[in-house]
CSV table of C-alpha atoms and ligand atoms in Angstrom, one decimal:
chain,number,residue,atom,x,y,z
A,6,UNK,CA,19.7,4.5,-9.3
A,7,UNK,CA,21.0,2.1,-12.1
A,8,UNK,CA,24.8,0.7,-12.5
A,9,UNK,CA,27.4,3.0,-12.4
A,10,UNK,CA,29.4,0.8,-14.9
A,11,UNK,CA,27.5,-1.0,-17.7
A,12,UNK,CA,24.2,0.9,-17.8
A,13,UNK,CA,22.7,-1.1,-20.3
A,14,UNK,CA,22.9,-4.2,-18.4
A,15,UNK,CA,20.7,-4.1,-15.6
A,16,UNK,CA,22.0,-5.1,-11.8
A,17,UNK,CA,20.0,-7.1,-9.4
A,18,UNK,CA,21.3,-6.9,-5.9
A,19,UNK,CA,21.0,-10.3,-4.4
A,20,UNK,CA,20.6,-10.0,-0.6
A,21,UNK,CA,21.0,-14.2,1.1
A,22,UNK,CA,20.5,-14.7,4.7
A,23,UNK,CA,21.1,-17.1,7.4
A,24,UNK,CA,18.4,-20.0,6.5
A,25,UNK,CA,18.7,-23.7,5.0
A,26,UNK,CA,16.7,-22.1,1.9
A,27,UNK,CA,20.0,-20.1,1.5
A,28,UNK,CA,21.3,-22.7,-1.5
A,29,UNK,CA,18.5,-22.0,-3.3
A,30,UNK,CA,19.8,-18.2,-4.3
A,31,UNK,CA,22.5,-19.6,-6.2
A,32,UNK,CA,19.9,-21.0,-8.3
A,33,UNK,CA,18.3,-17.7,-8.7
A,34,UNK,CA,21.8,-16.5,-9.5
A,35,UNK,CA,22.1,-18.7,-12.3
A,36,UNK,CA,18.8,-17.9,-13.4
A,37,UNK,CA,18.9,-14.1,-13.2
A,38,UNK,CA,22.2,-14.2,-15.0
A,39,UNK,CA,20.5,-16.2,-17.6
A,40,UNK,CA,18.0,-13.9,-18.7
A,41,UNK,CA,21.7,-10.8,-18.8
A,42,UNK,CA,21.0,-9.5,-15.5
A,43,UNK,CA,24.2,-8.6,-13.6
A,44,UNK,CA,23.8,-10.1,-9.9
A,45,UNK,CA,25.7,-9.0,-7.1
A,46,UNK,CA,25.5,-10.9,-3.8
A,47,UNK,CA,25.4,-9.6,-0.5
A,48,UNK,CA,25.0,-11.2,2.2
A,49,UNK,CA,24.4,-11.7,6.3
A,50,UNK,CA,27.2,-13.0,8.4
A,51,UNK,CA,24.6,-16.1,9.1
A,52,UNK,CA,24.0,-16.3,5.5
A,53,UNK,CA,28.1,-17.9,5.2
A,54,UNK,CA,27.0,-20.5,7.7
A,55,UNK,CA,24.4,-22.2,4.7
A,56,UNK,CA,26.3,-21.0,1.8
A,57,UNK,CA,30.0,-20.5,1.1
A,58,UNK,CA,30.8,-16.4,0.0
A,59,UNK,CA,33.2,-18.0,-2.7
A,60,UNK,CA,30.0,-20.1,-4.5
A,61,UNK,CA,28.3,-16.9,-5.0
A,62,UNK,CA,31.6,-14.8,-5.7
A,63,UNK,CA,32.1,-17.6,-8.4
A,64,UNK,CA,28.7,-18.1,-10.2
A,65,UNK,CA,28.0,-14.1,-10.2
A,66,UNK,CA,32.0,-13.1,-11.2
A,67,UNK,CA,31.4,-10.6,-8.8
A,68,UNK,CA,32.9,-9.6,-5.5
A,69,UNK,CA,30.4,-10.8,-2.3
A,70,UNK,CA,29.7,-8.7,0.1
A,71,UNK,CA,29.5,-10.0,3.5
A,72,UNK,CA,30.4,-7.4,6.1
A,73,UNK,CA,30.8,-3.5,6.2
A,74,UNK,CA,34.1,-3.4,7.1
A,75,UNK,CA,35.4,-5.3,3.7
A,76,UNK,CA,37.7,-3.7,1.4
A,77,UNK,CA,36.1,-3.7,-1.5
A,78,UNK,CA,38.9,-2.6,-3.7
A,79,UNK,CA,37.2,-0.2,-6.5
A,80,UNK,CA,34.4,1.7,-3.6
A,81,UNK,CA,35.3,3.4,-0.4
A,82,UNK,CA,31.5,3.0,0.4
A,83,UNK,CA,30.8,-0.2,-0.6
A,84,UNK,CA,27.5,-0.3,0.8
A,85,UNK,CA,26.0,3.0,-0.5
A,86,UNK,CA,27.6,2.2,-4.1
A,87,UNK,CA,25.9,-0.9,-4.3
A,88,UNK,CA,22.7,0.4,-3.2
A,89,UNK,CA,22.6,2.7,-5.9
A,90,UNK,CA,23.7,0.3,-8.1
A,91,UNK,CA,20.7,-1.7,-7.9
A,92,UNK,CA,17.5,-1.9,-10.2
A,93,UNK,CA,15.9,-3.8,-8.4
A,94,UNK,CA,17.2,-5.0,-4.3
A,95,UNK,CA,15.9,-8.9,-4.4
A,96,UNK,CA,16.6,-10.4,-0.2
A,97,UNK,CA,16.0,-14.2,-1.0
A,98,UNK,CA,15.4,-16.0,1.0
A,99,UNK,CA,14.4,-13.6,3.7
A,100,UNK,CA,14.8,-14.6,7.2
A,101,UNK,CA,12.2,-13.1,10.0
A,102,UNK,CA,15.6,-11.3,11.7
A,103,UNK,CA,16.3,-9.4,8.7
A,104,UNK,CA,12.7,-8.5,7.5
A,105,UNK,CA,12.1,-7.6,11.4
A,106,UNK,CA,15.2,-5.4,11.1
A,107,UNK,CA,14.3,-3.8,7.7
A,108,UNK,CA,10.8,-3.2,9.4
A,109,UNK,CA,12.7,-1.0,12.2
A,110,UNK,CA,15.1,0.7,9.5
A,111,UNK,CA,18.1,-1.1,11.4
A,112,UNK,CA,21.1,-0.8,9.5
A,113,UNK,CA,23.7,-3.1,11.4
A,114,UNK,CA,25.0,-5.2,8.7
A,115,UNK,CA,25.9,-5.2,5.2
A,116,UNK,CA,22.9,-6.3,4.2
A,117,UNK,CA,20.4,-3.9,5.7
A,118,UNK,CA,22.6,-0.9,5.5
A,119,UNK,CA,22.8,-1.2,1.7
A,120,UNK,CA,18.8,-2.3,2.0
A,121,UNK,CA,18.3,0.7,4.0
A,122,UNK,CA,20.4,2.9,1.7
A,123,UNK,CA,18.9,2.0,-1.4
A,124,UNK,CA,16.0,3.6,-3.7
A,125,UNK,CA,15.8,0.6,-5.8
A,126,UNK,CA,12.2,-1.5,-5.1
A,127,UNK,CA,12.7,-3.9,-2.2
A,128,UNK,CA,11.4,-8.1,-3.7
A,129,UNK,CA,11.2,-9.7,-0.2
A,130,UNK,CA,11.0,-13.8,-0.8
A,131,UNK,CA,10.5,-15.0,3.0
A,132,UNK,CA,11.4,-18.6,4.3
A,133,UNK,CA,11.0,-19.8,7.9
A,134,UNK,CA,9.0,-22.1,10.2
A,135,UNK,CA,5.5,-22.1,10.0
A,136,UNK,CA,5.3,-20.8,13.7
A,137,UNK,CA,7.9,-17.9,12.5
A,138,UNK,CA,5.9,-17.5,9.8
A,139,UNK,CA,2.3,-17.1,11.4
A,140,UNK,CA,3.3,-15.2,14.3
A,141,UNK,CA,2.1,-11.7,14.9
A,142,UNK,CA,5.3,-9.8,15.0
A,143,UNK,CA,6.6,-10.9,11.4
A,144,UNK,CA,3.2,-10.7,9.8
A,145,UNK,CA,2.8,-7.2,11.8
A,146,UNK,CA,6.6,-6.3,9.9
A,147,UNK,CA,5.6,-7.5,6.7
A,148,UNK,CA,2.5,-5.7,6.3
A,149,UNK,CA,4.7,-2.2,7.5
A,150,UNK,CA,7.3,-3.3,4.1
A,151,UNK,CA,4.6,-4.2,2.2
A,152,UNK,CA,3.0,-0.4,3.0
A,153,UNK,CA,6.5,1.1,2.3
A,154,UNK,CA,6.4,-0.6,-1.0
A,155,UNK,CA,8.3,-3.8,-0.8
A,156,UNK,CA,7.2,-6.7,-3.1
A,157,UNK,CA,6.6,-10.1,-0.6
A,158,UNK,CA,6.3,-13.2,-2.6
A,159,UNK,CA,5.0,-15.4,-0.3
A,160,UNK,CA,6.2,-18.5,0.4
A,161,UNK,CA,4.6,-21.8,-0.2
A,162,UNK,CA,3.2,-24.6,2.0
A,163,UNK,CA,4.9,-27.7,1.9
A,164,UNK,CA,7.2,-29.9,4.2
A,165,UNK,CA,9.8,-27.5,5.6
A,166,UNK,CA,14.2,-28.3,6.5
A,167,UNK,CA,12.9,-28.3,10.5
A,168,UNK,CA,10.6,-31.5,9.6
A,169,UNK,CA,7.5,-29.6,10.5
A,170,UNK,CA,4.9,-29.2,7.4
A,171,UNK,CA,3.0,-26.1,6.7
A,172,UNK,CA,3.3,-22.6,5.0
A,173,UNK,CA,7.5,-21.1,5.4
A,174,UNK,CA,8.7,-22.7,2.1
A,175,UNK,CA,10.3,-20.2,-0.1
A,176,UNK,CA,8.3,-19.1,-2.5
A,177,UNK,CA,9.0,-21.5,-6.1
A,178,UNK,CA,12.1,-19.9,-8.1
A,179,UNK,CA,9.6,-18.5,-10.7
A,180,UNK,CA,7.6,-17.0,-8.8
A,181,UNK,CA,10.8,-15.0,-7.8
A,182,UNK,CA,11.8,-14.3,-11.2
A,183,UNK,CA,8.6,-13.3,-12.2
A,184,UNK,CA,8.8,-10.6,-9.3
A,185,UNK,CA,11.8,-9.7,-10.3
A,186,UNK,CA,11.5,-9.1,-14.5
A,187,UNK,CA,7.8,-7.3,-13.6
A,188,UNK,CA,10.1,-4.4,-11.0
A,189,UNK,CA,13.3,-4.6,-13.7
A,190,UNK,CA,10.5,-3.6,-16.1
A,191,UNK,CA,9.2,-1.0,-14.7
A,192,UNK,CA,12.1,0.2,-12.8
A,193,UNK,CA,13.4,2.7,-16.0
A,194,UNK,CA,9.7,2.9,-17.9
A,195,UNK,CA,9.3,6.6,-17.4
A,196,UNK,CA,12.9,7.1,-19.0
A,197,UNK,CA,13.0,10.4,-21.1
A,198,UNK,CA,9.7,11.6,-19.6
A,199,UNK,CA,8.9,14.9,-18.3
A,200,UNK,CA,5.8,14.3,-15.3
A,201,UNK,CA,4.6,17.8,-13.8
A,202,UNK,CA,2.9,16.8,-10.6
A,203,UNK,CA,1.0,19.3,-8.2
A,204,UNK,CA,0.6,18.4,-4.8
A,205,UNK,CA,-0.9,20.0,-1.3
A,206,UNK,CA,-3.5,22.8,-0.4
A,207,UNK,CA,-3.0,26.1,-1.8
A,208,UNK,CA,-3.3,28.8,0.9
A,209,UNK,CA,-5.7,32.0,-0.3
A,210,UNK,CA,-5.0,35.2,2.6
A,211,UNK,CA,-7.0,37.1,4.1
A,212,UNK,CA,-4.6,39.2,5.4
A,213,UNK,CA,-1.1,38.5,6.9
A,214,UNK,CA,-2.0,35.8,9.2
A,215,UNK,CA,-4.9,34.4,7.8
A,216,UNK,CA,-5.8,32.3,4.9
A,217,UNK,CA,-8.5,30.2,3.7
A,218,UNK,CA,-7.1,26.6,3.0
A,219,UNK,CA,-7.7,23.2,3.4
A,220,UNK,CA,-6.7,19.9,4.7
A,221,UNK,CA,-4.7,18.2,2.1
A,222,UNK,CA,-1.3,17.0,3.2
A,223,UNK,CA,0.6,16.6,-0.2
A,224,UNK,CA,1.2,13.3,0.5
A,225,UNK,CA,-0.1,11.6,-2.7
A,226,UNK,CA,1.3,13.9,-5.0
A,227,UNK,CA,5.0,13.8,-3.3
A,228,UNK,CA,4.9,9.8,-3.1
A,229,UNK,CA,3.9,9.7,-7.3
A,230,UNK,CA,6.7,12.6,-7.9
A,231,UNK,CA,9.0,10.5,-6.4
A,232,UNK,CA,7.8,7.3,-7.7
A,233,UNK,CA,8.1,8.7,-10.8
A,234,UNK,CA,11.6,10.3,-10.5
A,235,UNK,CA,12.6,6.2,-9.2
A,236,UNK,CA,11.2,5.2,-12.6
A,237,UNK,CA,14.0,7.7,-14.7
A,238,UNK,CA,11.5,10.5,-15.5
A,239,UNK,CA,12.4,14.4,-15.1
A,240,UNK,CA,9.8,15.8,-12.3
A,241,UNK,CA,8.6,19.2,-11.8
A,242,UNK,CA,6.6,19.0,-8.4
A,243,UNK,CA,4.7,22.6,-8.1
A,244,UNK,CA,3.4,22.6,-3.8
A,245,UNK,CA,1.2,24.6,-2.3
A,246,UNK,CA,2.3,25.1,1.7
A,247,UNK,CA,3.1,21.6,3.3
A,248,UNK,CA,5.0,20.1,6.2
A,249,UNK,CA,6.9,17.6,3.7
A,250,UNK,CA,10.8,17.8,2.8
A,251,UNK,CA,11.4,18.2,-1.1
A,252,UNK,CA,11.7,14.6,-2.4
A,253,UNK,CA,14.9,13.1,-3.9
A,254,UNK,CA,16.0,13.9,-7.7
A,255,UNK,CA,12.5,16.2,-8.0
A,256,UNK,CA,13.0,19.9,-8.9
A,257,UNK,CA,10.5,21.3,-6.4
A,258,UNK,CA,8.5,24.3,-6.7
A,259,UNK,CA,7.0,26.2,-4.1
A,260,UNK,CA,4.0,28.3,-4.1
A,261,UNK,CA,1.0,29.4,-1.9
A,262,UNK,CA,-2.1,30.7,-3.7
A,263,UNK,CA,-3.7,29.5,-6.2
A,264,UNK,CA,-2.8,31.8,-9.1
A,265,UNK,CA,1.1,31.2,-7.9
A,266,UNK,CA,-0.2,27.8,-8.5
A,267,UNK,CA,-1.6,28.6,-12.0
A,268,UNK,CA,1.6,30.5,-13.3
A,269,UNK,CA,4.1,27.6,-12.0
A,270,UNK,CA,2.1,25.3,-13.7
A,271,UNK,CA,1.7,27.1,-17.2
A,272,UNK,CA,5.6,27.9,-16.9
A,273,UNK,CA,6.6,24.1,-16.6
A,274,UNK,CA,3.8,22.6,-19.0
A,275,UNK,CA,5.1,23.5,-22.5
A,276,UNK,CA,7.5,20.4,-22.6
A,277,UNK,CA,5.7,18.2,-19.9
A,278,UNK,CA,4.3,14.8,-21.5
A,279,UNK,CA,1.9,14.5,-18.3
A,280,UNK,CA,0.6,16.6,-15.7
A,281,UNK,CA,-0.5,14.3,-12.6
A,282,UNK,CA,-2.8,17.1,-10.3
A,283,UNK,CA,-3.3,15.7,-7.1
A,284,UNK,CA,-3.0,19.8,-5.5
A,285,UNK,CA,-6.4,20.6,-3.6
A,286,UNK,CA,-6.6,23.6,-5.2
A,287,UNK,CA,-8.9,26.1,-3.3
A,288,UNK,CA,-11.7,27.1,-5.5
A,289,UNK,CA,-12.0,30.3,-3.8
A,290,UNK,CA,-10.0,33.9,-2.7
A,291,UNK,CA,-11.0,36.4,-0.6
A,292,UNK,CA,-11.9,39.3,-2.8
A,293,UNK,CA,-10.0,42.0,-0.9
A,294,UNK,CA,-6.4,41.0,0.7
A,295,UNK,CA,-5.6,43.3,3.8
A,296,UNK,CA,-1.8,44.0,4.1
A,297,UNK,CA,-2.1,45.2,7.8
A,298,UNK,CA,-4.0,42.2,10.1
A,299,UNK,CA,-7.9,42.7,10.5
A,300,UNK,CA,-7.8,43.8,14.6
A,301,UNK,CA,-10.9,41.6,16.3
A,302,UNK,CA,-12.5,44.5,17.2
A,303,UNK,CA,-12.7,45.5,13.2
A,304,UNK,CA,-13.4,42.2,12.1
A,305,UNK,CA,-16.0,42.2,8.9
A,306,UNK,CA,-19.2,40.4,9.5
A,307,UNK,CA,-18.2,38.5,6.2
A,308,UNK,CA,-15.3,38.0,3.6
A,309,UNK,CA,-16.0,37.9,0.0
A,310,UNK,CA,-14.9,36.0,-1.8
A,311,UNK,CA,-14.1,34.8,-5.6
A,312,UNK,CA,-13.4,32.3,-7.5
A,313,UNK,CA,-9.9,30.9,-8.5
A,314,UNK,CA,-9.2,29.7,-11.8
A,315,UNK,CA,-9.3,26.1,-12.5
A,316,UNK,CA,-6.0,25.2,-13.1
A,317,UNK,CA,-6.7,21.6,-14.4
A,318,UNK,CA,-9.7,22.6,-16.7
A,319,UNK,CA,-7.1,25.6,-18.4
A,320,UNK,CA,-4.6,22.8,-19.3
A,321,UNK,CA,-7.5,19.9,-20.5
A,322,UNK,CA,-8.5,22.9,-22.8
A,323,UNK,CA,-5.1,23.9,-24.0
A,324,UNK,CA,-3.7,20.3,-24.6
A,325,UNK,CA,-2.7,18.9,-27.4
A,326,UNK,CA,-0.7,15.2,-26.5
A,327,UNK,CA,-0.3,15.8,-23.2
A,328,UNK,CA,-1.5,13.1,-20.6
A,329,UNK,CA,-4.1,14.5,-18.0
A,330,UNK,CA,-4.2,12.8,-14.8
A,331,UNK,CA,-7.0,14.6,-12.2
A,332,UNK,CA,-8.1,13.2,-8.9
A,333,UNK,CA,-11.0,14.2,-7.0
A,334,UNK,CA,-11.9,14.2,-3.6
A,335,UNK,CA,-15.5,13.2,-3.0
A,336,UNK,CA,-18.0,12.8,-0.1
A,337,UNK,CA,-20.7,11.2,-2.2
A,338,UNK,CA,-21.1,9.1,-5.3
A,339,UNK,CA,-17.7,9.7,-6.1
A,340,UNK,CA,-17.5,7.5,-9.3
A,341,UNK,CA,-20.3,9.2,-10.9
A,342,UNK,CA,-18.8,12.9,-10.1
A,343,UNK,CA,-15.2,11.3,-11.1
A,344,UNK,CA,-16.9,10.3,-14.6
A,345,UNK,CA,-18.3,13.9,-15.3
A,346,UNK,CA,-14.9,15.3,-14.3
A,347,UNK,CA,-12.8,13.2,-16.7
A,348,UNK,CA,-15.1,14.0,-19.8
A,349,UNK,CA,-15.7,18.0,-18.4
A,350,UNK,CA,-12.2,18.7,-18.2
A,351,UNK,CA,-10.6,16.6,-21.1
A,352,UNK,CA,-8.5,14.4,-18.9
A,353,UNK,CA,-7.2,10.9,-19.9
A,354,UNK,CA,-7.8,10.0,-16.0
A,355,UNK,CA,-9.1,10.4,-12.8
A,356,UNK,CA,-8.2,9.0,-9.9
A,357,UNK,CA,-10.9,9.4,-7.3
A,358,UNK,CA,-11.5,8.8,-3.2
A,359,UNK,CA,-14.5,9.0,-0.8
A,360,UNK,CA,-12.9,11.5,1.8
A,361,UNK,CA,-15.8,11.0,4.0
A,362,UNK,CA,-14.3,7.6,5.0
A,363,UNK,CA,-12.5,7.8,8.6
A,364,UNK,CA,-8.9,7.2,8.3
A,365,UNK,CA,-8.2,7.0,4.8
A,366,UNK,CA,-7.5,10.1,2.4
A,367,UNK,CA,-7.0,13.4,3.5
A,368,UNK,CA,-4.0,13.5,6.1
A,369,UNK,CA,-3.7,9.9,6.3
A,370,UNK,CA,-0.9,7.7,5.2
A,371,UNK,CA,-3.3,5.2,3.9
A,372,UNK,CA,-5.9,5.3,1.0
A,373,UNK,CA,-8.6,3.8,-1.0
A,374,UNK,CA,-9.3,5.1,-4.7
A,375,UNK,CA,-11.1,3.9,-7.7
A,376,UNK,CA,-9.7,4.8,-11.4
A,377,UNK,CA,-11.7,6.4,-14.0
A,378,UNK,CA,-11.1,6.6,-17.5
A,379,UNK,CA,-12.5,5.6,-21.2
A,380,UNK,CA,-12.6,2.2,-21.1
A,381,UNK,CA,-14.0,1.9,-17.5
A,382,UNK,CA,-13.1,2.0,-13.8
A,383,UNK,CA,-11.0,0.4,-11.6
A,384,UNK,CA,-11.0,-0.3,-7.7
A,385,UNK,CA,-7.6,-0.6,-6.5
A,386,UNK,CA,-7.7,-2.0,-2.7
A,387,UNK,CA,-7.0,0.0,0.5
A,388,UNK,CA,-3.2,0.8,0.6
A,389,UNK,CA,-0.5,2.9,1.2
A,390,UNK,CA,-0.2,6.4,-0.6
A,391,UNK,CA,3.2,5.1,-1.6
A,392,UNK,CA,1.9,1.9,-3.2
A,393,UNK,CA,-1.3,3.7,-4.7
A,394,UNK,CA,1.7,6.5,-6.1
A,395,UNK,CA,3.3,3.2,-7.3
A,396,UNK,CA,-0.4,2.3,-9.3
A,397,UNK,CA,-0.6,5.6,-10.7
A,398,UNK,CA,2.8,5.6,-11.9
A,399,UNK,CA,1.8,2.1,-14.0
A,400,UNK,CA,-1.1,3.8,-14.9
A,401,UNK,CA,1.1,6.6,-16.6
A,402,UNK,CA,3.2,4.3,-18.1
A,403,UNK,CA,0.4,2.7,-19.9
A,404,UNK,CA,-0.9,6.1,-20.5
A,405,UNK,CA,2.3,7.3,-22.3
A,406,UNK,CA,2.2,4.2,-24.3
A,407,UNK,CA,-1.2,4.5,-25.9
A,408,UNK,CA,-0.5,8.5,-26.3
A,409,UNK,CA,2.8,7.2,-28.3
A,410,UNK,CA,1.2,4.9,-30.3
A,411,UNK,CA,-1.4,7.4,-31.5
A,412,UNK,CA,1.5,9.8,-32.5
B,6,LIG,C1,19.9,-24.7,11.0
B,6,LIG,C2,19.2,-23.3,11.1
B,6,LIG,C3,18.2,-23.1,10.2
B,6,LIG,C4,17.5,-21.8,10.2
B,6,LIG,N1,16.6,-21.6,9.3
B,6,LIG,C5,15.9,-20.4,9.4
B,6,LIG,C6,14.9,-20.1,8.4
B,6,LIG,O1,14.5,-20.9,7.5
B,6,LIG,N2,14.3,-18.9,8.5
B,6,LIG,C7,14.6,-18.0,9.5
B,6,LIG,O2,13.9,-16.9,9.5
B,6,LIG,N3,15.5,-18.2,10.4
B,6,LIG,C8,16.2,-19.4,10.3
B,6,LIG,N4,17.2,-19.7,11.2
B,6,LIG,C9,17.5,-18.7,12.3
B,6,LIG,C10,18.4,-17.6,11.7
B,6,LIG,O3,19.6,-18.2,11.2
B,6,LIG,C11,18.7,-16.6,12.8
B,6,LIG,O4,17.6,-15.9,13.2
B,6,LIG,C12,19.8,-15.6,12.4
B,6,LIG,O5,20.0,-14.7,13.4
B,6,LIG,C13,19.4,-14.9,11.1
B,6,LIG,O6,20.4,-13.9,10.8
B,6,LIG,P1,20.3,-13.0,9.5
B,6,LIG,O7,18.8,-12.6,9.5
B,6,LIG,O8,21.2,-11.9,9.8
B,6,LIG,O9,20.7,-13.8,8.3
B,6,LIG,C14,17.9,-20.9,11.2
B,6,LIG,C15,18.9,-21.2,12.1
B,6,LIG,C16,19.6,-22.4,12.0
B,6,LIG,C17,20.6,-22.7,13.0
């Protein structure tokens, strides 16, 4: 993440392809370099058909890349070393090849090898035919980017290179740069912070085999501690029992009950600035753990069982600056129960979902959540976890902010 030279200058990656609208990225060169932003240019083999490499190589003062098998002098990678030296990975204009290829996660060219290689948000500024443009299979591809968080600024209507008139035309330049300063801006905003983020069930035994435990998948939480690692903060991410792979640049901690839970929390909260809880914590143990397993024959006619601490409700009592971030999974008026949670347990927010609904929340990879705090709430519309991780994340941000300017 972030240039490996100059780190104070940030680094756009400029990704052309093969379209007429091509010519218009050296604009956008000259206008990202304009506002300091170091802008290196990569692009498609059909790209060099509608724009020459040395235009680009000239107005950025920067090598071009234009095939993996280049020299690129000072990298013997150059593909991965430009993906991580990207902020933010801009692909204007975007033909409906590449975007179907970045859909698949192909990786055949310069261009969507470094795309595929990079952790930098994806700004997707499309250009095409109206028929390209309408037809099933690209909007079916954009909608799969859009869900892995890629920002699509949508082209305009207007009379298109082909002679046909209708919606295709790349989206105006400012449109792009707007795009572009809002994910520069955010891209570094959690710089210096330290987010603790619990995620997945926790897993209470009953003896050696069996457990009480639930259906959360740790999705959520693992998508915001990696957004949030993307965004330059330090991220303790303490797991109950999921099928998920630790994610990138997060020290990961993993636990299975509840109380492991508790005291992998306490030990990482002293310096955290925020604690995002997304963990569906079970509220419950069985009284009485068996170390050898219960036989069927022996089976009890019932377990007993008692209750856990509330992890969340310890630290909204213990805090002093800290930001609080609780969700909570309802079945029925969720808002009103999201409310009473925020003020009950001191939190600055909650972040709630109806789990009744079929498809989204639990398990899912999609879902629908409304945020609580003081000032009010907000519905954010069905999405991703990846782009609702991405909402929480600005949410934090602006968190952080208010908590610094009370200090
Ligand atoms: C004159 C001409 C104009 C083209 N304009 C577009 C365009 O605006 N949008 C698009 O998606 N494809 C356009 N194409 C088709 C692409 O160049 C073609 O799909 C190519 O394989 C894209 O390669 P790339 O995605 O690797 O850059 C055009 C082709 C030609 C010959």
């Amino acid at each position: 993440m972030g240039s490996t030279h100059d780190t104070s200058v940030q680094t756009v990656v400029l990704g052309i392809t093969g379209c007429i609208a091509a010519y218009k990225a050296c604009e956008l060169t000259r206008a990202l370099m304009r506002e300091g932003i170091r802008v290196k240019a990569v692009m498609t083999e059909a790209a060099t058909h509608f724009v020459g490499p040395l235009t680009l190589r000239t107005l950025t003062d920067q090598p071009v890349a234009v095939s993996l098998w280049d020299d690129p002098g000072s990298s013997p990678v150059h593909h991965i070393s430009l993906a991580e030296e990207a902020d933010v990975f801009v692909i204007a204009p975007a033909t409906a090849n590449v975007i179907a290829k970045l859909a698949q996660g192909r990786a055949d060219d310069i261009l969507t090898t470094t795309a595929l290689a990079t952790e930098a948000t994806l700004v997707i500024a499309p250009a095409m035919n109206t028929h390209m443009w309408r037809a099933e299979a690209t909007r079916a591809n954009l909608q799969t980017l859009r869900d892995r968080g890629a920002v699509i600024v949508e082209p305009e209507s207007g009379e298109l290179a082909c002679g046909d008139v209708g919606e295709g035309r790349l989206a105006p330049l400012e449109d792009i740069m707007d795009a572009v300063r809002y994910e520069l801006s955010r891209s570094l905003d959690l710089s210096d912070r330290h987010v603790l983020v619990t995620a997945g069930p926790t897993y209470e035994p009953i003896d050696p085999v069996r457990f009480i435990g639930n259906a959360s998948s740790g999705k959520t939480g693992y998508a915001i501690a990696e957004e949030c690692a993307r965004r330059g903060a330090r991220v303790t991410l303490v797991s109950g029992p999921t099928a998920l792979s630790d994610p990138f640049e997060v020290d990961t901690v993993r636990v299975t009950t509840a109380l492991e839970m508790q005291a992998a929390v306490r030990r990482a909260f002293g310096d955290a600035d925020a604690v995002i809880a997304t963990a569906a914590v079970s509220d419950f143990r069985p009284e009485v753990f068996s170390s050898d397993k219960v036989k069927k024959g022996e089976a009890p006619d019932s377990v007993r069982l008692v209750r856990n601490p509330d992890i969340l409700e310890g630290l909204g009592e213990d805090k002093i600056d800290t930001v609080l971030i609780g969700f909570a999974a309802e079945t029925q008026d969720v808002e009103q129960y999201a409310r009473l949670k925020l003020e009950s347990k001191n939190l600055d927010l909650v972040v709630a979902n109806d789990v009744s609904v079929p498809g989204l929340g639990f398990g899912g990879d999609m879902n629908k959540v409304i945020l609580v705090d003081r000032h009010g709430t907000r519905e954010l519309p069905t999405a991703s976890k990846r782009v609702i991780a991405r909402s929480i994340a600005d949410e934090l941000s602006r968190l952080l902010c208010e908590r610094d300017i009370r200090l």
